[in-house]
PDB file of C-alpha atoms in Angstrom:
ATOM      1  CA  MET A 567      19.508  -0.250  25.510  1.00 73.00           C
ATOM      2  CA  SER A 568      17.884  -2.940  27.672  1.00 78.00           C
ATOM      3  CA  ASP A 569      16.942  -0.345  30.310  1.00 76.00           C
ATOM      4  CA  LEU A 570      15.337   1.849  27.639  1.00 77.00           C
ATOM      5  CA  LEU A 571      13.383  -1.099  26.258  1.00 81.00           C
ATOM      6  CA  ARG A 572      12.158  -2.191  29.690  1.00 83.00           C
ATOM      7  CA  ALA A 573      11.009   1.348  30.415  1.00 79.00           C
ATOM      8  CA  GLY A 574       9.355   1.445  27.002  1.00 78.00           C
ATOM      9  CA  PHE A 575       7.434  -1.794  27.584  1.00 86.00           C
ATOM     10  CA  CYS A 576       6.235  -0.416  30.901  1.00 87.00           C
ATOM     11  CA  ARG A 577       5.214   2.852  29.232  1.00 84.00           C
ATOM     12  CA  TYR A 578       3.241   1.085  26.494  1.00 85.00           C
ATOM     13  CA  GLY A 579       1.626  -1.219  29.052  1.00 87.00           C
ATOM     14  CA  LYS A 580       0.356   1.773  31.028  1.00 87.00           C
ATOM     15  CA  SER A 581      -0.586   3.829  27.953  1.00 86.00           C
ATOM     16  CA  VAL A 582      -4.290   4.474  27.458  1.00 91.00           C
ATOM     17  CA  VAL A 583      -3.545   5.216  23.789  1.00 90.00           C
ATOM     18  CA  PHE A 584      -2.000   1.778  23.231  1.00 91.00           C
ATOM     19  CA  TRP A 585      -4.911  -0.072  24.825  1.00 94.00           C
ATOM     20  CA  LEU A 586      -7.424   1.999  22.874  1.00 94.00           C
ATOM     21  CA  MET A 587      -5.589   1.277  19.604  1.00 94.00           C
ATOM     22  CA  LEU A 588      -5.469  -2.409  20.542  1.00 94.00           C
ATOM     23  CA  ILE A 589      -9.231  -2.424  21.149  1.00 95.00           C
ATOM     24  CA  PHE A 590      -9.827  -0.529  17.898  1.00 93.00           C
ATOM     25  CA  SER A 591      -7.630  -3.061  16.062  1.00 93.00           C
ATOM     26  CA  LEU A 592      -9.721  -5.903  17.461  1.00 94.00           C
ATOM     27  CA  ILE A 593     -13.057  -4.220  16.704  1.00 93.00           C
ATOM     28  CA  PHE A 594     -12.171  -3.072  13.189  1.00 89.00           C
ATOM     29  CA  GLY A 595     -10.519  -6.408  12.431  1.00 87.00           C
ATOM     30  CA  LEU A 596     -13.753  -8.160  13.339  1.00 88.00           C
ATOM     31  CA  ILE A 597     -15.831  -5.665  11.351  1.00 85.00           C
ATOM     32  CA  MET A 598     -13.632  -5.889   8.251  1.00 80.00           C
ATOM     33  CA  GLY A 599     -13.539  -9.683   8.527  1.00 77.00           C
ATOM     34  CA  ALA A 600     -17.301  -9.974   8.871  1.00 78.00           C
ATOM     35  CA  THR A 601     -17.861  -7.561   5.979  1.00 74.00           C
ATOM     36  CA  ALA A 602     -15.358  -9.272   3.706  1.00 67.00           C
ATOM     37  CA  ASP A 603     -16.985 -12.637   4.345  1.00 54.00           C
ATOM     38  CA  SER A 604     -20.089 -11.513   2.447  1.00 46.00           C
ATOM     39  CA  SER A 605     -18.541  -9.046   0.016  1.00 48.00           C
ATOM     40  CA  GLU A 606     -17.791  -9.557  -3.643  1.00 49.00           C
ATOM     41  CA  SER A 607     -14.044  -8.953  -3.306  1.00 51.00           C
ATOM     42  CA  PHE A 608     -11.348  -8.344  -0.761  1.00 55.00           C
ATOM     43  CA  SER A 609     -11.363  -4.754   0.495  1.00 55.00           C
ATOM     44  CA  GLY A 610      -8.094  -2.834   0.474  1.00 58.00           C
ATOM     45  CA  GLY A 611      -9.667  -0.530   3.052  1.00 67.00           C
ATOM     46  CA  SER A 612      -8.416  -2.949   5.716  1.00 74.00           C
ATOM     47  CA  PHE A 613      -4.886  -1.753   5.039  1.00 83.00           C
ATOM     48  CA  MET A 614      -5.854   1.881   5.451  1.00 86.00           C
ATOM     49  CA  VAL A 615      -7.549   1.266   8.801  1.00 88.00           C
ATOM     50  CA  LEU A 616      -4.450  -0.329  10.308  1.00 91.00           C
ATOM     51  CA  PHE A 617      -2.197   2.349   8.782  1.00 92.00           C
ATOM     52  CA  LEU A 618      -4.316   4.974  10.527  1.00 92.00           C
ATOM     53  CA  ILE A 619      -4.313   3.117  13.860  1.00 93.00           C
ATOM     54  CA  THR A 620      -0.531   2.688  13.634  1.00 93.00           C
ATOM     55  CA  ALA A 621       0.018   6.378  12.846  1.00 93.00           C
ATOM     56  CA  ILE A 622      -2.077   7.468  15.825  1.00 92.00           C
ATOM     57  CA  GLN A 623      -0.390   5.079  18.247  1.00 91.00           C
ATOM     58  CA  ILE A 624       3.177   5.985  17.284  1.00 91.00           C
ATOM     59  CA  SER A 625       2.510   9.720  17.046  1.00 89.00           C
ATOM     60  CA  LEU A 626       0.813   9.948  20.450  1.00 88.00           C
ATOM     61  CA  ILE A 627       3.168   7.599  22.306  1.00 87.00           C
ATOM     62  CA  ALA A 628       6.575   8.215  20.712  1.00 81.00           C
ATOM     63  CA  GLY A 629       5.755  11.889  20.123  1.00 74.00           C
ATOM     64  CA  THR A 630       4.894  12.607  23.741  1.00 76.00           C
ATOM     65  CA  GLU A 631       8.369  11.456  24.768  1.00 70.00           C
ATOM     66  CA  PHE A 632       9.561  14.884  23.634  1.00 66.00           C
ATOM     67  CA  SER A 633       6.682  17.018  24.889  1.00 65.00           C
ATOM     68  CA  ASN A 634       6.891  15.422  28.343  1.00 67.00           C
ATOM     69  CA  GLY A 635      10.651  15.927  28.542  1.00 65.00           C
ATOM     70  CA  ILE A 636      11.310  12.192  28.800  1.00 65.00           C
ATOM     71  CA  VAL A 637      13.787  12.176  25.924  1.00 68.00           C
ATOM     72  CA  ARG A 638      15.816  14.952  27.545  1.00 66.00           C
ATOM     73  CA  ASN A 639      15.835  13.011  30.821  1.00 62.00           C
ATOM     74  CA  LYS A 640      17.116   9.924  29.018  1.00 70.00           C
ATOM     75  CA  LEU A 641      19.958  11.926  27.504  1.00 62.00           C
ATOM     76  CA  ILE A 642      20.816  13.519  30.844  1.00 64.00           C
ATOM     77  CA  ALA A 643      20.901  10.022  32.377  1.00 67.00           C
ATOM     78  CA  GLY A 644      23.692   9.151  29.951  1.00 66.00           C
ATOM     79  CA  HIS A 645      21.844   7.332  27.177  1.00 69.00           C
ATOM     80  CA  GLY A 646      23.194   8.249  23.746  1.00 75.00           C
ATOM     81  CA  LYS A 647      20.960   9.723  21.083  1.00 76.00           C
ATOM     82  CA  GLY A 648      21.482   6.673  18.908  1.00 79.00           C
ATOM     83  CA  LYS A 649      20.275   4.288  21.616  1.00 83.00           C
ATOM     84  CA  VAL A 650      17.298   6.520  22.416  1.00 82.00           C
ATOM     85  CA  PHE A 651      16.209   6.619  18.778  1.00 85.00           C
ATOM     86  CA  LEU A 652      16.792   2.918  18.077  1.00 88.00           C
ATOM     87  CA  SER A 653      15.031   1.825  21.282  1.00 87.00           C
ATOM     88  CA  GLU A 654      11.975   3.927  20.387  1.00 88.00           C
ATOM     89  CA  LEU A 655      12.060   2.575  16.847  1.00 91.00           C
ATOM     90  CA  LEU A 656      12.250  -1.007  18.081  1.00 93.00           C
ATOM     91  CA  LEU A 657       9.313  -0.408  20.408  1.00 92.00           C
ATOM     92  CA  SER A 658       7.311   1.000  17.485  1.00 92.00           C
ATOM     93  CA  LEU A 659       8.055  -2.125  15.434  1.00 94.00           C
ATOM     94  CA  ILE A 660       7.175  -4.495  18.272  1.00 94.00           C
ATOM     95  CA  PHE A 661       3.871  -2.852  19.133  1.00 94.00           C
ATOM     96  CA  THR A 662       2.959  -2.357  15.482  1.00 94.00           C
ATOM     97  CA  THR A 663       3.397  -6.121  15.170  1.00 96.00           C
ATOM     98  CA  VAL A 664       1.063  -6.568  18.155  1.00 95.00           C
ATOM     99  CA  LEU A 665      -1.581  -4.447  16.407  1.00 95.00           C
ATOM    100  CA  PHE A 666      -0.967  -6.393  13.179  1.00 94.00           C
ATOM    101  CA  ILE A 667      -1.512  -9.770  14.893  1.00 94.00           C
ATOM    102  CA  VAL A 668      -4.650  -8.607  16.720  1.00 94.00           C
ATOM    103  CA  TYR A 669      -6.144  -6.887  13.651  1.00 91.00           C
ATOM    104  CA  TYR A 670      -5.593  -9.677  11.134  1.00 87.00           C
ATOM    105  CA  GLY A 671      -6.191 -12.373  13.745  1.00 89.00           C
ATOM    106  CA  ALA A 672      -9.643 -10.893  14.312  1.00 88.00           C
ATOM    107  CA  PHE A 673     -10.105 -10.598  10.544  1.00 83.00           C
ATOM    108  CA  ILE A 674      -9.364 -14.299   9.990  1.00 81.00           C
ATOM    109  CA  ILE A 675     -11.879 -15.445  12.627  1.00 80.00           C
ATOM    110  CA  PHE A 676     -14.685 -14.972  10.098  1.00 73.00           C
ATOM    111  CA  ASN A 677     -12.675 -16.302   7.161  1.00 68.00           C
ATOM    112  CA  THR A 678     -10.748 -19.362   8.347  1.00 65.00           C
ATOM    113  CA  GLY A 679     -11.653 -21.407   5.262  1.00 63.00           C
ATOM    114  CA  ILE A 680     -11.468 -18.702   2.639  1.00 62.00           C
ATOM    115  CA  PHE A 681      -7.965 -19.662   1.444  1.00 64.00           C
ATOM    116  CA  ARG A 682      -8.380 -23.413   1.873  1.00 63.00           C
ATOM    117  CA  ASN A 683      -7.479 -24.181  -1.755  1.00 60.00           C
ATOM    118  CA  THR A 684      -4.554 -21.774  -1.914  1.00 63.00           C
ATOM    119  CA  GLU A 685      -0.977 -22.958  -1.656  1.00 67.00           C
ATOM    120  CA  ALA A 686       0.538 -22.355   1.762  1.00 68.00           C
ATOM    121  CA  GLY A 687       3.612 -20.781   0.144  1.00 71.00           C
ATOM    122  CA  ASP A 688       1.530 -18.080  -1.538  1.00 71.00           C
ATOM    123  CA  ILE A 689      -0.343 -17.311   1.683  1.00 74.00           C
ATOM    124  CA  ALA A 690       2.896 -17.145   3.699  1.00 79.00           C
ATOM    125  CA  ALA A 691       4.593 -14.910   1.123  1.00 80.00           C
ATOM    126  CA  VAL A 692       1.682 -12.473   1.091  1.00 80.00           C
ATOM    127  CA  ALA A 693       1.364 -12.484   4.913  1.00 84.00           C
ATOM    128  CA  VAL A 694       5.066 -11.757   5.465  1.00 89.00           C
ATOM    129  CA  GLY A 695       5.018  -9.090   2.773  1.00 89.00           C
ATOM    130  CA  ILE A 696       2.016  -7.317   4.318  1.00 90.00           C
ATOM    131  CA  TRP A 697       3.649  -7.483   7.772  1.00 93.00           C
ATOM    132  CA  LEU A 698       6.869  -5.903   6.453  1.00 94.00           C
ATOM    133  CA  MET A 699       4.769  -3.287   4.637  1.00 93.00           C
ATOM    134  CA  HIS A 700       3.203  -2.234   7.952  1.00 94.00           C
ATOM    135  CA  LEU A 701       6.610  -2.238   9.668  1.00 95.00           C
ATOM    136  CA  SER A 702       8.018   0.084   7.017  1.00 95.00           C
ATOM    137  CA  PHE A 703       5.130   2.476   7.643  1.00 94.00           C
ATOM    138  CA  ALA A 704       5.822   2.296  11.405  1.00 95.00           C
ATOM    139  CA  VAL A 705       9.434   3.316  10.774  1.00 95.00           C
ATOM    140  CA  ILE A 706       8.291   6.277   8.677  1.00 94.00           C
ATOM    141  CA  CYS A 707       5.910   7.421  11.442  1.00 92.00           C
ATOM    142  CA  THR A 708       8.606   7.078  14.098  1.00 91.00           C
ATOM    143  CA  ALA A 709      11.098   9.028  12.008  1.00 91.00           C
ATOM    144  CA  VAL A 710       8.543  11.823  11.547  1.00 90.00           C
ATOM    145  CA  CYS A 711       8.155  12.078  15.346  1.00 86.00           C
ATOM    146  CA  PHE A 712      11.911  12.585  15.642  1.00 84.00           C
ATOM    147  CA  PHE A 713      11.963  15.015  12.699  1.00 86.00           C
ATOM    148  CA  ILE A 714       9.344  17.146  14.503  1.00 84.00           C
ATOM    149  CA  PRO A 715      10.228  16.890  18.211  1.00 73.00           C
ATOM    150  CA  HIS A 716       8.177  18.736  20.870  1.00 70.00           C
ATOM    151  CA  HIS A 717       5.185  18.965  18.500  1.00 77.00           C
ATOM    152  CA  THR A 718       3.165  15.795  19.052  1.00 77.00           C
ATOM    153  CA  ALA A 719      -0.031  17.078  17.424  1.00 82.00           C
ATOM    154  CA  ILE A 720       1.825  18.302  14.335  1.00 86.00           C
ATOM    155  CA  ALA A 721       3.667  14.981  13.995  1.00 85.00           C
ATOM    156  CA  ALA A 722       0.336  13.132  14.242  1.00 87.00           C
ATOM    157  CA  ILE A 723      -1.222  15.343  11.566  1.00 90.00           C
ATOM    158  CA  VAL A 724       1.816  14.916   9.301  1.00 90.00           C
ATOM    159  CA  ASN A 725       1.674  11.118   9.646  1.00 90.00           C
ATOM    160  CA  ILE A 726      -2.031  11.076   8.798  1.00 91.00           C
ATOM    161  CA  ILE A 727      -1.484  13.404   5.840  1.00 93.00           C
ATOM    162  CA  LEU A 728       1.304  11.085   4.655  1.00 90.00           C
ATOM    163  CA  ILE A 729      -1.223   8.248   4.467  1.00 90.00           C
ATOM    164  CA  ILE A 730      -3.433  10.326   2.176  1.00 91.00           C
ATOM    165  CA  VAL A 731      -0.574  11.661   0.040  1.00 92.00           C
ATOM    166  CA  MET A 732       1.074   8.262  -0.409  1.00 90.00           C
ATOM    167  CA  GLN A 733      -2.253   6.623  -1.219  1.00 87.00           C
ATOM    168  CA  PHE A 734      -3.031   9.258  -3.849  1.00 89.00           C
ATOM    169  CA  SER A 735       0.483   8.966  -5.297  1.00 90.00           C
ATOM    170  CA  ALA A 736       0.196   5.179  -5.412  1.00 88.00           C
ATOM    171  CA  ILE A 737      -3.095   5.352  -7.321  1.00 87.00           C
ATOM    172  CA  VAL A 738      -1.630   7.831  -9.823  1.00 89.00           C
ATOM    173  CA  LEU A 739       1.433   5.619 -10.404  1.00 88.00           C
ATOM    174  CA  TYR A 740      -0.723   2.510 -10.669  1.00 84.00           C
ATOM    175  CA  ASP A 741      -2.768   4.174 -13.414  1.00 85.00           C
ATOM    176  CA  LYS A 742       0.458   5.005 -15.262  1.00 85.00           C
ATOM    177  CA  PHE A 743       1.677   1.403 -15.012  1.00 81.00           C
ATOM    178  CA  SER A 744      -1.695   0.169 -16.261  1.00 80.00           C
ATOM    179  CA  GLU A 745      -1.558   2.103 -19.532  1.00 82.00           C
ATOM    180  CA  PRO A 746      -1.866  -0.356 -22.460  1.00 80.00           C
ATOM    181  CA  GLU A 747       0.851  -0.610 -25.083  1.00 80.00           C
ATOM    182  CA  ARG A 748      -1.586   0.330 -27.835  1.00 77.00           C
ATOM    183  CA  THR A 749      -4.739   2.431 -27.933  1.00 77.00           C
ATOM    184  CA  TYR A 750      -8.060   1.475 -29.473  1.00 73.00           C
ATOM    185  CA  VAL A 751     -11.063   3.310 -30.824  1.00 72.00           C
ATOM    186  CA  TYR A 752     -14.575   1.931 -31.097  1.00 75.00           C
ATOM    187  CA  LEU A 753     -16.011   1.980 -34.628  1.00 69.00           C
ATOM    188  CA  PRO A 754     -19.352   0.736 -35.931  1.00 72.00           C
ATOM    189  CA  ASP A 755     -19.519  -2.072 -38.489  1.00 68.00           C
ATOM    190  CA  GLU A 756     -22.135  -2.442 -41.195  1.00 68.00           C
ATOM    191  CA  THR A 757     -24.669  -3.693 -38.668  1.00 73.00           C
ATOM    192  CA  GLY A 758     -24.101  -0.760 -36.330  1.00 68.00           C
ATOM    193  CA  THR A 759     -22.267  -2.886 -33.773  1.00 78.00           C
ATOM    194  CA  TYR A 760     -19.188  -1.198 -32.339  1.00 71.00           C
ATOM    195  CA  TYR A 761     -15.851  -3.005 -32.337  1.00 69.00           C
ATOM    196  CA  ALA A 762     -12.402  -2.080 -31.038  1.00 70.00           C
ATOM    197  CA  ALA A 763     -10.006  -0.963 -33.757  1.00 68.00           C
ATOM    198  CA  ASP A 764      -6.266  -0.557 -33.221  1.00 66.00           C
ATOM    199  CA  ASN A 765      -5.463   3.147 -33.056  1.00 73.00           C
ATOM    200  CA  GLY A 766      -1.684   2.836 -32.813  1.00 73.00           C
ATOM    201  CA  PRO A 767       0.944   2.992 -30.068  1.00 79.00           C
ATOM    202  CA  ASN A 768      -0.066   4.545 -26.749  1.00 79.00           C
ATOM    203  CA  PRO A 769       2.237   7.522 -26.029  1.00 81.00           C
ATOM    204  CA  TYR A 770       1.632   7.088 -22.271  1.00 83.00           C
ATOM    205  CA  TYR A 771       2.689   3.431 -22.198  1.00 85.00           C
ATOM    206  CA  ILE A 772       5.752   2.731 -20.020  1.00 85.00           C
ATOM    207  CA  PRO A 773       7.660  -0.420 -21.096  1.00 85.00           C
ATOM    208  CA  ARG A 774       8.348  -2.737 -18.160  1.00 81.00           C
ATOM    209  CA  ASP A 775      12.001  -3.091 -19.204  1.00 83.00           C
ATOM    210  CA  SER A 776      12.638   0.673 -19.353  1.00 85.00           C
ATOM    211  CA  VAL A 777      14.639   2.730 -16.863  1.00 89.00           C
ATOM    212  CA  LYS A 778      11.622   5.003 -16.326  1.00 87.00           C
ATOM    213  CA  TYR A 779       9.482   2.052 -15.263  1.00 86.00           C
ATOM    214  CA  ALA A 780      12.195   0.753 -12.920  1.00 87.00           C
ATOM    215  CA  VAL A 781      12.561   4.152 -11.205  1.00 89.00           C
ATOM    216  CA  LEU A 782       8.824   4.792 -10.871  1.00 88.00           C
ATOM    217  CA  HIS A 783       8.134   1.244  -9.727  1.00 85.00           C
ATOM    218  CA  ALA A 784      10.839   1.489  -7.055  1.00 87.00           C
ATOM    219  CA  ALA A 785       9.258   4.720  -5.785  1.00 88.00           C
ATOM    220  CA  TYR A 786       5.842   3.039  -5.931  1.00 88.00           C
ATOM    221  CA  TYR A 787       6.966   0.088  -3.798  1.00 88.00           C
ATOM    222  CA  LEU A 788       9.024   2.137  -1.344  1.00 90.00           C
ATOM    223  CA  MET A 789       5.684   3.618  -0.308  1.00 90.00           C
ATOM    224  CA  PRO A 790       3.695   1.156   1.827  1.00 91.00           C
ATOM    225  CA  MET A 791       0.529   2.367   0.109  1.00 88.00           C
ATOM    226  CA  GLY A 792       1.972   1.441  -3.284  1.00 86.00           C
ATOM    227  CA  GLN A 793       2.462  -2.123  -2.123  1.00 87.00           C
ATOM    228  CA  SER A 794      -1.019  -2.161  -0.568  1.00 86.00           C
ATOM    229  CA  VAL A 795      -2.596  -1.553  -3.987  1.00 81.00           C
ATOM    230  CA  ASP A 796      -0.964  -4.664  -5.474  1.00 80.00           C
ATOM    231  CA  TYR A 797      -1.503  -6.748  -2.333  1.00 81.00           C
ATOM    232  CA  ASN A 798      -5.184  -5.847  -2.566  1.00 79.00           C
ATOM    233  CA  TRP A 799      -5.384  -7.230  -6.095  1.00 75.00           C
ATOM    234  CA  ALA A 800      -3.392 -10.357  -5.196  1.00 72.00           C
ATOM    235  CA  LEU A 801      -5.604 -11.029  -2.163  1.00 73.00           C
ATOM    236  CA  SER A 802      -8.715 -10.562  -4.275  1.00 70.00           C
ATOM    237  CA  GLU A 803      -7.522 -13.457  -6.438  1.00 67.00           C
ATOM    238  CA  LEU A 804      -6.616 -15.627  -3.437  1.00 65.00           C
ATOM    239  CA  TRP A 805      -9.978 -14.712  -1.902  1.00 65.00           C
ATOM    240  CA  TYR A 806     -11.788 -16.796  -4.504  1.00 62.00           C
ATOM    241  CA  ASN A 807      -9.169 -19.553  -4.451  1.00 59.00           C
ATOM    242  CA  ARG A 808      -8.019 -18.608  -7.920  1.00 60.00           C
ATOM    243  CA  PRO A 809      -4.351 -18.678  -8.915  1.00 57.00           C
ATOM    244  CA  PRO A 810      -3.163 -15.116  -8.221  1.00 56.00           C
ATOM    245  CA  ASN A 811      -2.407 -12.926 -11.209  1.00 58.00           C
ATOM    246  CA  GLU A 812       1.179 -13.663 -12.284  1.00 63.00           C
ATOM    247  CA  LYS A 813       1.954  -9.970 -12.746  1.00 63.00           C
ATOM    248  CA  TYR A 814       1.092  -9.091  -9.159  1.00 62.00           C
ATOM    249  CA  MET A 815       2.792 -12.124  -7.635  1.00 67.00           C
ATOM    250  CA  GLU A 816       5.931 -11.532  -9.702  1.00 71.00           C
ATOM    251  CA  ASP A 817       6.054  -7.857  -8.704  1.00 71.00           C
ATOM    252  CA  LEU A 818       5.244  -8.671  -5.080  1.00 76.00           C
ATOM    253  CA  LYS A 819       8.312 -10.894  -4.844  1.00 81.00           C
ATOM    254  CA  THR A 820      10.310  -7.666  -4.625  1.00 85.00           C
ATOM    255  CA  ALA A 821       7.909  -5.957  -2.177  1.00 87.00           C
ATOM    256  CA  PRO A 822       9.638  -7.265   0.983  1.00 90.00           C
ATOM    257  CA  VAL A 823      12.971  -6.031  -0.377  1.00 91.00           C
ATOM    258  CA  HIS A 824      11.491  -2.570  -0.903  1.00 91.00           C
ATOM    259  CA  SER A 825       9.985  -2.633   2.598  1.00 93.00           C
ATOM    260  CA  LEU A 826      13.385  -3.477   4.078  1.00 94.00           C
ATOM    261  CA  ALA A 827      14.942  -0.732   1.950  1.00 94.00           C
ATOM    262  CA  ALA A 828      12.388   1.798   3.261  1.00 93.00           C
ATOM    263  CA  ILE A 829      13.044   0.621   6.820  1.00 94.00           C
ATOM    264  CA  GLY A 830      16.784   1.098   6.337  1.00 94.00           C
ATOM    265  CA  LEU A 831      16.395   4.452   4.601  1.00 93.00           C
ATOM    266  CA  PHE A 832      14.129   6.074   7.199  1.00 93.00           C
ATOM    267  CA  THR A 833      16.019   4.515  10.099  1.00 93.00           C
ATOM    268  CA  ALA A 834      19.245   6.055   8.808  1.00 94.00           C
ATOM    269  CA  ALA A 835      17.552   9.408   8.102  1.00 92.00           C
ATOM    270  CA  GLY A 836      15.959   9.578  11.554  1.00 88.00           C
ATOM    271  CA  LEU A 837      19.141   8.503  13.303  1.00 87.00           C
ATOM    272  CA  ILE A 838      21.345  11.006  11.477  1.00 88.00           C
ATOM    273  CA  TYR A 839      18.900  13.870  11.973  1.00 83.00           C
ATOM    274  CA  PHE A 840      18.323  13.144  15.666  1.00 79.00           C
ATOM    275  CA  ARG A 841      22.037  12.907  16.395  1.00 78.00           C
ATOM    276  CA  ARG A 842      22.575  16.348  14.855  1.00 78.00           C
ATOM    277  CA  LYS A 843      19.473  17.915  16.408  1.00 69.00           C
ATOM    278  CA  ASN A 844      19.986  20.310  19.294  1.00 66.00           C
ATOM    279  CA  LEU A 845      17.103  19.675  21.667  1.00 60.00           C
ATOM    280  CA  ARG A 846      15.656  22.610  23.532  1.00 58.00           C
TER     281      ARG A 846
END
């Protein structure tokens, strides 16, 4: 494993793709930080930018291991499929963390005092949660590269499409969770002023203590983009040094657990599939 990791560090160090993604992370981190400094609220678009950069880096670096025949050479040299997969996965996690540090480090340059009145515990919890969220996405991207070996371009397209699909799914689920328990209609009073009148139970409301909510919420948080929606709202509260909404902070306590679950799930899926895959 150590030989594979050393070779991987050397490969990343010489990779034009990695250095370009690192530069993009720095530039976009500075841009997003400068923009957020004068904006009305925290922008969740910062998550999407780093998701995209991560997907490109992993797809074009891990994916080319197959197209260049490097994976086959590693197997011929006596490295087991499990070690090859896990070493590539570990490299993806390490260099995703590098992008994470550069991107958000650049972001904070323009906003060092923005959270000055926020408790350190809340900031640390959110920072660790966002880091694990990005790591879970890196694992998904790496697994996709091993699901689609020898087709680097297709793997890259699939990873980018996954960002869009998961983001759309997260928004749809968020709207379902946000349905009120009761519905209201607006009626005019004797002065012609409209007021909200109770119209009865909302048939689309999902009780938070129901099995349906638990299942959908688990699916929502297993997707990095689902977590990013709630982290966006929590950060928007912290942005103005307000106590973060209790609902988001309570839900986000479980976000790291879901990230670790996603990491475990896709690691196991990628490992099992790759071990059974007959490489051409």
